[in-house]
Short mmCIF file of C-alpha atoms in Angstrom, two decimals:
data_model
loop_
_atom_site.label_atom_id
_atom_site.label_comp_id
_atom_site.label_asym_id
_atom_site.label_seq_id
_atom_site.Cartn_x
_atom_site.Cartn_y
_atom_site.Cartn_z
CA MET A 54 90.87 106.15 105.41
CA ILE A 55 89.40 107.47 102.21
CA VAL A 56 89.70 111.25 101.90
CA ASN A 57 87.93 113.46 99.37
CA VAL A 58 90.45 115.97 97.99
CA SER A 59 87.85 118.75 98.24
CA GLU A 60 87.72 118.23 102.04
CA ILE A 61 91.34 119.39 102.31
CA LYS A 62 90.88 123.14 102.79
CA ASP A 63 93.56 125.87 102.82
CA GLY A 64 94.39 125.17 106.46
CA GLY A 65 94.69 121.45 105.79
CA LEU A 66 92.82 118.49 107.24
CA SER A 67 93.67 116.63 110.43
CA LEU A 68 92.68 113.00 110.95
CA ASN A 69 92.81 111.32 114.36
CA LEU A 70 91.70 107.73 113.90
CA THR A 71 91.89 104.44 115.74
CA ARG A 72 91.82 101.07 114.00
CA GLY A 73 91.88 97.61 115.53
CA PRO A 74 94.57 95.04 114.66
CA GLY A 75 92.07 93.37 112.30
CA TRP A 76 92.25 96.45 110.05
CA LEU A 77 95.52 95.05 108.70
CA GLY A 78 93.55 92.24 107.06
CA GLY A 79 95.41 89.24 108.45
CA SER A 80 98.88 90.65 107.90
CA GLU A 81 99.06 91.77 111.54
CA LYS A 82 100.40 88.34 112.48
CA SER A 83 103.66 87.05 111.09
CA GLU A 84 106.24 84.52 112.20
CA VAL A 85 108.22 87.31 113.80
CA ALA A 86 105.82 89.89 115.28
CA SER A 87 102.16 90.85 115.58
CA VAL A 88 100.17 93.97 116.38
CA ASP A 89 98.72 93.60 119.87
CA SER A 90 96.77 96.85 120.31
CA ASP A 91 94.66 99.38 118.51
CA ILE A 92 96.57 101.42 115.94
CA GLU A 93 96.44 105.19 116.54
CA PHE A 94 96.74 107.52 113.53
CA HIS A 95 97.39 111.26 113.82
CA ILE A 96 97.63 112.47 110.23
CA ASP A 97 97.72 116.00 108.74
CA LEU A 98 96.98 116.55 105.05
CA LEU A 99 97.93 119.80 103.33
CA ARG A 100 97.23 120.68 99.69
CA THR A 101 99.84 122.76 97.83
CA ALA A 102 100.25 123.26 94.08
CA GLY A 103 98.31 120.14 93.13
CA GLU A 104 100.23 117.90 95.50
CA ILE A 105 99.01 116.68 98.86
CA SER A 106 101.41 116.43 101.77
CA VAL A 107 100.61 113.69 104.28
CA ARG A 108 102.48 113.95 107.58
CA GLY A 109 101.82 112.44 110.95
CA LYS A 110 102.37 109.67 113.44
CA ILE A 111 101.23 106.09 113.81
CA GLY A 112 101.43 104.38 117.20
CA PHE A 113 100.75 100.82 118.34
CA LEU A 114 102.04 97.99 120.51
CA ALA A 115 103.69 95.04 118.79
CA VAL A 116 104.52 91.67 120.33
CA ALA A 117 107.54 89.79 119.03
CA ARG A 118 109.47 86.70 120.08
CA CYS A 119 112.96 87.15 121.46
CA SER A 120 115.33 85.72 118.87
CA ARG A 121 117.45 84.10 121.61
CA CYS A 122 115.03 82.69 124.21
CA LEU A 123 111.69 82.81 122.34
CA SER A 124 109.85 84.66 125.11
CA ASP A 125 107.29 87.31 124.13
CA VAL A 126 108.54 90.90 124.11
CA SER A 127 106.30 93.99 123.89
CA VAL A 128 107.59 96.68 121.56
CA ASP A 129 106.02 100.15 121.72
CA THR A 130 106.10 101.39 118.12
CA ASN A 131 105.78 105.01 117.00
CA LEU A 132 106.23 105.87 113.32
CA GLU A 133 106.66 109.13 111.46
CA VAL A 134 104.70 109.39 108.20
CA ASN A 135 105.97 111.70 105.47
CA LEU A 136 104.31 111.28 102.08
CA ILE A 137 103.72 113.47 99.03
CA LEU A 138 100.77 112.51 96.81
CA SER A 139 100.61 113.79 93.23
CA PRO A 140 97.79 113.43 90.71
CA SER A 141 98.55 110.43 88.48
CA GLU A 142 98.98 112.61 85.38
CA THR A 143 101.91 114.55 86.86
CA GLU A 144 105.49 113.34 86.69
CA ARG A 145 106.93 111.93 89.90
CA LYS A 146 109.72 113.87 91.51
CA GLU A 147 112.78 112.08 92.74
CA GLU A 148 114.52 113.71 95.67
CA ALA A 149 117.80 112.70 97.22
CA GLY A 150 117.69 111.68 100.84
CA GLY A 151 114.74 109.31 100.80
CA GLU A 152 112.99 110.86 103.82
CA ILE A 153 109.83 111.54 101.83
CA ASP A 154 107.83 108.90 99.97
CA TYR A 155 106.14 109.89 96.71
CA GLU A 156 102.91 108.27 95.52
CA THR A 157 100.18 109.13 93.03
CA TYR A 158 96.41 109.26 93.27
CA ARG A 159 93.58 109.24 90.73
CA GLY A 160 90.33 111.15 90.75
CA ARG A 161 88.94 113.19 93.61
CA THR A 162 89.50 110.71 96.45
CA ILE A 163 92.61 109.40 98.14
CA ASP A 164 92.69 105.97 99.77
CA LEU A 165 95.38 106.06 102.46
CA ASN A 166 94.62 102.53 103.73
CA ASP A 167 97.19 100.65 101.63
CA TYR A 168 99.99 103.11 102.33
CA MET A 169 99.28 103.10 106.09
CA ARG A 170 99.10 99.28 106.16
CA GLU A 171 102.45 99.14 104.38
CA GLN A 172 103.99 101.50 106.94
CA VAL A 173 102.69 99.42 109.86
CA ASN A 174 103.84 96.12 108.33
CA LEU A 175 107.29 97.48 107.48
CA SER A 176 107.73 98.72 111.04
CA LEU A 177 107.04 95.35 112.68
CA PRO A 178 110.30 94.25 114.28
CA TYR A 179 112.20 91.52 112.49
CA LYS A 180 114.68 90.55 115.18
CA VAL A 181 114.07 91.36 118.84
CA VAL A 182 116.08 90.57 121.96
CA CYS A 183 114.26 90.69 125.32
CA THR A 184 117.35 92.06 127.09
CA GLU A 185 120.89 92.77 125.94
CA ASP A 186 122.21 90.07 128.27
CA CYS A 187 119.66 87.41 127.24
CA ARG A 188 121.32 84.01 127.57
CA GLY A 189 118.97 82.24 125.16
CA LEU A 190 118.12 78.55 125.13
CA CYS A 191 120.37 75.62 125.95
CA SER A 192 121.38 73.94 122.70
CA GLY A 193 121.24 70.55 124.40
CA CYS A 194 117.93 70.48 126.27
CA GLY A 195 116.16 73.70 125.23
CA GLN A 196 115.94 75.15 128.76
CA ASN A 197 115.53 78.94 128.88
CA LEU A 198 118.83 79.92 130.51
CA ASN A 199 117.36 83.22 131.74
CA GLU A 200 115.01 81.27 134.02
CA GLN A 201 117.39 78.62 135.36
CA GLN A 202 120.64 76.88 134.53
CA CYS A 203 120.33 73.40 133.11
CA GLY A 204 122.50 70.38 133.89
CA CYS A 205 123.85 69.93 130.37
CA GLU A 206 127.56 69.76 129.63
CA THR A 207 128.54 73.28 128.64
CA HIS A 208 131.80 72.52 126.84
CA GLU A 209 131.32 70.74 123.54
CA GLU A 210 134.33 70.18 121.32
CA ASP A 211 133.91 70.18 117.58
CA SER A 212 135.61 66.93 116.51
CA ARG A 213 136.36 68.40 113.07
CA PHE A 214 138.91 70.73 114.68
CA ALA A 215 140.31 68.37 117.33
CA VAL A 216 143.38 67.69 115.14
CA LEU A 217 144.31 71.38 115.16
CA LYS A 218 144.56 71.39 118.96
CA ASP A 219 147.78 69.36 118.85
CA ILE A 220 149.61 71.54 116.30
CA LYS A 221 152.68 73.29 117.72
CA ILE A 222 153.61 76.60 116.15
#
């Protein structure tokens, strides 16, 4: 996604691109989640007063492991992109609120690849639960309790606190 600044006319420039999961360069797979579909980009660039506004949407399907039962969960991900690019010689603005990211560029071309990769990687879910009432895995035998109940003893007493049980207050 390299854009020549001169291609951004008065009406702006719209980019509708599709990239495969391999576009992330190996970072699409982590211990927690991975990208499992093509990544759709719908980006609008607008040039105003030397700055370039980059706004749009990124959409893809991620697969993550449930943090309770370890089953795979599909997560439909749609991101909003809101970025202001300034030439590297201008001073960066700091704006309260944090809804807009500010970056700089050099020369007559803008490489959006790194920024878009960062947005995709930051949006990968860190902790996912397959359902709100997921029962997880049995701590004794490892059986997925959503699929069937195991025969393990369900009440385990912590012997460190057994003495407290006999205290009368």
